[in-house]
C-alpha atoms as one frame of an Amber mdcrd trajectory, in Angstrom:
protein
   0.000   0.000   0.000   1.096   3.538  -0.690   2.292   5.104   2.604   0.360
   8.314   1.933  -2.838   6.313   1.541  -2.096   4.448   4.771  -1.759   7.780
   6.587  -5.053   8.985   5.119  -6.730   5.782   6.200  -5.737   6.076   9.883
  -6.584   9.801   9.963 -10.030  11.235  10.653 -11.248  11.068   7.046 -10.123
   7.477   6.696 -11.795   6.445   9.934 -15.050   7.901   8.639 -14.627   5.846
   5.475 -13.947   2.730   7.560 -17.121   3.360   9.572 -19.134   3.661   6.367
 -17.522   0.517   4.928 -18.230  -1.429   8.116 -21.924  -0.624   7.744 -22.009
  -2.345   4.346 -23.438  -5.905   4.443 -20.921  -7.057   1.816 -17.857  -4.796
   1.582 -16.605  -6.772  -1.436 -19.704  -6.008  -3.500 -20.185  -3.488  -6.282
 -23.042  -1.972  -4.284 -20.673  -1.255  -1.371 -18.105   0.353  -3.673 -20.799
   2.505  -5.288 -22.151   3.614  -1.914 -18.748   4.647  -0.563 -17.753   6.497
  -3.717 -20.697   8.799  -3.211 -18.978  10.105  -0.055 -15.246   9.481  -0.582
 -12.798   9.549  -3.444 -12.325   6.167  -5.224  -8.872   5.483  -3.742  -9.952
   6.011  -0.134 -13.253   4.172  -0.663 -11.463   1.117  -2.070  -8.878   1.133
   0.737 -11.576   1.380   3.429 -13.575  -1.505   1.954 -10.426  -3.624   1.671
  -9.544  -2.813   5.282 -12.962  -3.949   6.521 -12.593  -7.216   4.601  -9.179
  -7.775   6.211 -10.607  -7.066   9.665 -13.314  -9.665   9.148 -10.727 -12.218
   8.032  -8.560 -11.323  11.020 -11.258 -12.198  13.569 -10.197 -15.849  13.306
  -6.707 -14.903  14.513  -7.324 -11.870  16.757 -10.924 -12.230  17.885 -12.950
  -9.080  18.585  -9.755  -6.980  18.749  -9.525  -7.252  14.947 -12.476  -4.871
  14.604 -10.291  -1.879  15.524  -6.908  -3.014  14.152  -5.190  -2.029  10.913
  -3.985  -4.650   8.446  -2.241  -5.322   5.187  -2.775  -8.708   3.471   0.871
  -9.715   3.971   0.936  -8.380   7.512  -2.148 -10.359   8.493  -0.713 -13.545
   7.021   2.563 -13.246   8.920   1.193 -11.776  12.159   1.753 -13.883  15.259
  -1.315 -15.307  16.966  -1.871 -13.415  20.247  -1.517 -16.538  22.438   1.854
 -17.329  20.869   3.040 -13.717  21.190   2.065 -13.730  24.888   3.920 -17.021
  25.470   7.097 -15.567  23.973   6.777 -12.302  25.913   6.309 -14.144  29.211
   9.367 -16.286  28.533  11.470 -13.190  27.862  10.256 -11.490  31.038  11.019
 -14.641  33.043  14.558 -14.534  31.622  15.055 -11.010  32.976  14.675  -9.018
  29.749  13.493  -5.455  30.314  14.150  -3.687  26.988  13.697  -5.150  23.517
  13.752  -4.096  19.882  11.197  -5.750  17.599  12.955  -5.749  14.214  10.408
  -6.431  11.492   7.458  -5.661  13.743   4.867  -5.995  10.985   1.468  -4.899
  12.249   2.602  -5.091  15.875   1.150  -8.318  17.269   4.373  -9.293  19.050
   5.211  -5.722  20.060   1.792  -5.441  21.702   2.328  -8.625  23.719   5.829
  -7.520  24.711   4.493  -4.149  25.876   1.624  -5.720  27.803   4.169  -7.967
  29.545   5.900  -4.853  30.858   8.835  -4.563  28.453  10.097  -1.305  26.968
   9.675  -1.868  23.219  11.092  -0.266  20.103   9.169  -1.476  17.024  10.827
  -1.230  13.607   9.618  -2.118  10.122  11.179  -1.563   6.713   7.826  -1.077
   4.948   6.560   2.456   5.487   2.835   1.713   5.165   3.177  -1.222   7.564
   4.956   1.038  10.045   2.062   3.516   9.793  -0.439   0.774  10.628   1.801
  -0.600  13.404   1.887   2.838  15.029  -1.902   2.973  14.886  -2.122  -0.496
  16.437   0.463   0.254  19.137  -0.571   3.433  20.905   2.236   4.545  23.197
   4.918   2.324  21.588   7.841   3.834  19.679   7.490   2.714  16.044  10.214
   3.497  13.506  10.275   3.128   9.729  13.751   1.747   9.026  15.645  -1.286
   7.848  16.632  -3.547  10.714  20.291  -3.335   9.722  20.177   0.448  10.196
  18.961   0.388  13.799  21.520   1.147  16.471  20.801  -1.111  19.436  21.578
  -0.379  23.063  23.800  -2.848  24.902  20.995  -3.820  27.271  18.404  -4.163
  24.489  17.395  -7.721  23.578  16.086  -8.365  20.067  13.073 -10.076  18.599
  13.217 -10.472  14.819  10.547 -11.817  12.478  12.123 -11.551   9.003   9.887
 -11.014   5.993   9.627 -14.347   4.213   8.461 -13.426   0.722   9.685 -13.370
  -2.847   7.683 -10.707  -4.614   4.014 -11.384  -3.915   4.582 -15.032  -2.950
   5.592 -16.553   0.375   9.127 -17.944   0.246  10.822 -20.690   2.251  14.269
 -19.841   0.834  16.384 -18.045   3.417  18.080 -16.252   0.518  14.808 -14.322
   0.073  14.467 -13.265   3.726  14.625  -9.618   4.745  16.649  -8.691   6.730
  19.307 -10.992   5.227  19.747 -14.407   6.843  23.336 -13.737   7.986  22.216
 -10.574   9.756  19.243 -12.331  11.353  21.218 -15.293  12.706  24.014 -12.940
  13.814  21.573 -11.371  16.260  21.703 -14.579  18.292  25.289 -13.742  19.265
  24.270 -10.597  21.139  25.251 -10.979  24.835  21.869  -9.680  26.007  20.067
 -12.247  23.856  17.768 -12.507  20.860  14.879 -14.624  19.642  13.943 -15.196
  16.004  10.553 -16.194  14.626  10.615 -18.397  11.517   8.269 -20.686   9.631
   7.803 -24.204  11.073   9.183 -25.743   7.874  12.719 -24.467   8.563  15.129
 -27.337   7.735  17.318 -28.687  10.536  20.429 -27.974   8.437  19.775 -24.234
   8.827  19.580 -24.290  12.620  22.483 -22.356  14.175  24.402 -24.834  16.380
  24.230 -22.607  19.469  20.482 -21.870  19.245  17.636 -23.416  21.184  14.980
 -24.199  18.558  11.374 -24.339  19.752   8.611 -25.502  17.429   5.271 -24.094
  18.559   1.780 -25.331  17.830  -1.394 -23.508  18.774  -4.614 -25.541  19.076
  -3.063 -28.217  16.894  -1.570 -25.979  14.178   2.222 -25.792  13.827   2.674
 -22.033  13.546   6.387 -21.296  13.925   9.830 -22.266  15.062  11.516 -19.752
  17.324  15.296 -19.695  17.693  16.539 -18.529  21.082  20.020 -17.356  22.053
  21.869 -19.724  24.349  21.173 -17.242  27.154  17.525 -18.360  27.047  17.983
 -22.120  26.808  20.231 -25.054  26.041  20.966 -25.649  22.343  18.769 -28.316
  20.815  15.220 -28.878  19.595  11.916 -28.953  21.464   8.181 -28.597  20.873
   5.751 -26.469  22.880   1.987 -26.884  22.612  -0.236 -23.906  23.317  -2.429
 -22.874  25.005  -1.492 -25.515  27.590   2.259 -24.907  27.478   3.210 -28.608
  27.416   6.807 -29.089  26.226   8.861 -32.034  25.008  12.587 -32.077  24.168
  13.674 -33.894  21.023  16.356 -36.549  20.777  17.520 -38.899  18.068  17.216
 -42.280  19.747  16.055 -45.140  17.476  12.458 -46.384  17.620  11.534 -49.998
  16.974   9.219 -50.635  14.001   6.450 -53.135  14.771   3.630 -52.226  12.409
   0.072 -51.520  13.506  -1.093 -52.359  17.020  -4.361 -51.893  18.865  -4.029
 -48.112  18.993  -2.526 -45.506  16.698  -0.957 -42.225  17.822  -0.758 -39.159
  15.591   1.768 -36.754  17.169   1.082 -33.027  17.240   2.559 -31.250  14.189
   5.092 -29.377  16.355   6.292 -32.693  17.820   6.783 -34.032  14.294   8.466
 -30.889  12.984  10.896 -30.728  15.901  11.907 -34.359  15.557  10.563 -35.174
  19.020   8.623 -38.253  17.859  11.347 -40.534  19.248  11.226 -38.809  22.647
   7.440 -39.187  22.691   7.701 -42.870  21.761  10.140 -43.401  24.640   7.758
 -41.684  27.063   4.832 -43.871  26.047   6.560 -47.145  25.212   5.351 -46.754
  21.650   6.778 -48.091  18.393   6.692 -46.885  14.804   4.128 -48.146  12.331
   6.789 -47.932   9.577  10.324 -46.537   9.219  10.462 -42.726   9.044   6.671
 -42.444   9.502   5.393 -40.306  12.380   2.467 -42.589  13.264   3.130 -44.540
  16.460   1.610 -47.746  17.746   0.667 -48.676  21.324  -1.298 -51.540  22.821
  -3.259 -49.394  25.265  -4.762 -45.899  24.907  -2.175 -43.212  25.692  -2.885
 -40.193  27.859  -0.682 -37.460  26.406  -1.112 -33.883  25.207   1.482 -34.530
  22.503  -0.568 -36.841  20.285  -4.095 -37.799  19.335  -5.026 -41.408  20.072
  -7.117 -43.627  17.778  -8.416 -47.146  18.315  -7.770 -49.334  15.287 -11.029
 -51.001  14.243 -10.010 -52.606  10.943  -7.007 -52.889   8.635  -7.744 -52.983
   4.909  -5.501 -53.284   1.838  -4.878 -50.009   0.065  -7.038 -50.721  -2.978
  -9.649 -48.229  -4.132 -12.085 -50.927  -5.199 -11.935 -52.463  -1.722 -12.319
 -49.069  -0.054 -15.255 -48.086  -2.247 -17.018 -51.323  -1.348 -16.299 -50.782
   2.357 -17.664 -47.213   2.266 -20.799 -48.366   0.434 -21.368 -51.365   2.739
 -21.021 -49.240   5.898 -23.171 -46.413   4.486 -20.510 -43.798   5.209 -21.458
 -40.289   4.156 -18.943 -38.290   6.223 -15.432 -39.540   5.500 -12.213 -38.199
   7.034  -9.012 -39.358   5.344  -5.574 -38.987   6.943  -2.326 -40.113   5.373
   1.454 -40.171   5.730   4.151 -41.587   3.479   1.704 -42.317   0.650   1.341
 -40.216  -2.501  -2.324 -39.303  -2.755  -4.741 -36.398  -2.555  -7.220 -37.161
   0.266  -9.862 -34.837  -1.203  -9.624 -36.474  -4.633  -9.714 -39.971  -3.117
 -12.760 -39.062  -1.005 -14.573 -37.949  -4.138 -13.700 -41.187  -5.957 -14.928
 -43.302  -3.024 -18.371 -41.677  -3.450 -19.398 -41.539   0.243 -23.123 -41.533
   0.957 -25.214 -42.445   3.964 -25.828 -41.499   7.590 -22.584 -42.804   9.100
 -19.122 -41.266   9.599 -15.678 -42.851   9.477 -11.997 -41.952   9.727  -9.459
 -43.708   7.511  -5.682 -43.550   8.013  -3.550 -44.562   5.038   0.044 -45.413
   5.915   2.956 -47.620   4.946   3.462 -50.655   7.184   5.939 -53.565   7.114
   3.188 -55.422   5.193   2.802 -52.653   2.584   0.414 -49.716   2.451  -2.703
 -50.275   4.566  -5.908 -48.391   5.249  -6.751 -48.291   8.944 -10.316 -47.698
  10.031  -9.946 -45.846  13.306 -11.960 -44.113  16.000 -10.753 -41.296  18.224
 -10.256 -42.266  21.854
């Protein structure tokens, strides 16, 4: 967005346009655009309607607070969920941090949590329009439009950095595309006062700095990030934290026996899988793998753990579509959930081909086993 337009939008005239756009039943409609253009110039009318649409999308992440926040499409996509931002802020406070610079603050979700936790925050973003919206979202917080590399940091100022992970208009997983540059970002971890980096949960292990403590975080079952913490904040290694409960498991690389499918199947939380903590979880529960390099675990008895979902195995079928179609028809299954690992298939396309119909529901898990690919009919415990 043009920075001048962003400033107009957060000013009095823009707020009036937002109020008018909010009153529209469908802000994406031609009728809404026509109505707003009667009162405001086309550029401001379009920006206000787009802002209201973003706020409505943002409710899923920010709840009712989204109704008064300012967003860009990219900023909303990358913004930290409030529960995750609060978890990080509390951990920093517990470690004795008092001042922190948020480099790449985006729309200010993390800066807000850091401020609410009692930290003195400097928020910085390289995109001018984003910095305008961050300032509007962060009343009372110092917000600066600057490149992270240009910011002079105080010796007692810790750093939080969430690098922009995009290549043009598309999200990028290549660290070569990150801004600030990857070398600068990882160099922040060497600061004596400490730093924490927020990155996508798909970050490969080979890119983990050897001195960092890497924490994969899931929120209500979604793997949302990996945060890299300076050694001041934790021992180097990998771990998974599950929010909102805060349960944590430390990864290790011990071997796990492969025994195939037992009476119960465990599907570890995505953060447990991403962090490589499946082996540690198996050791905790006395579980085995269903197949080599597959995250599904097998146990004889139901497991009580926050780190995995437990299923009772009802049937084991060969992975043949004709057999599955007959099973679905015979059991009058109309609602069909399909899970899979280690098998090349599109669950949505397979569901369509199986032609479910009827009053019953079923969950199928398709996985390699020592006896070849199998379809497990399971029920949640």
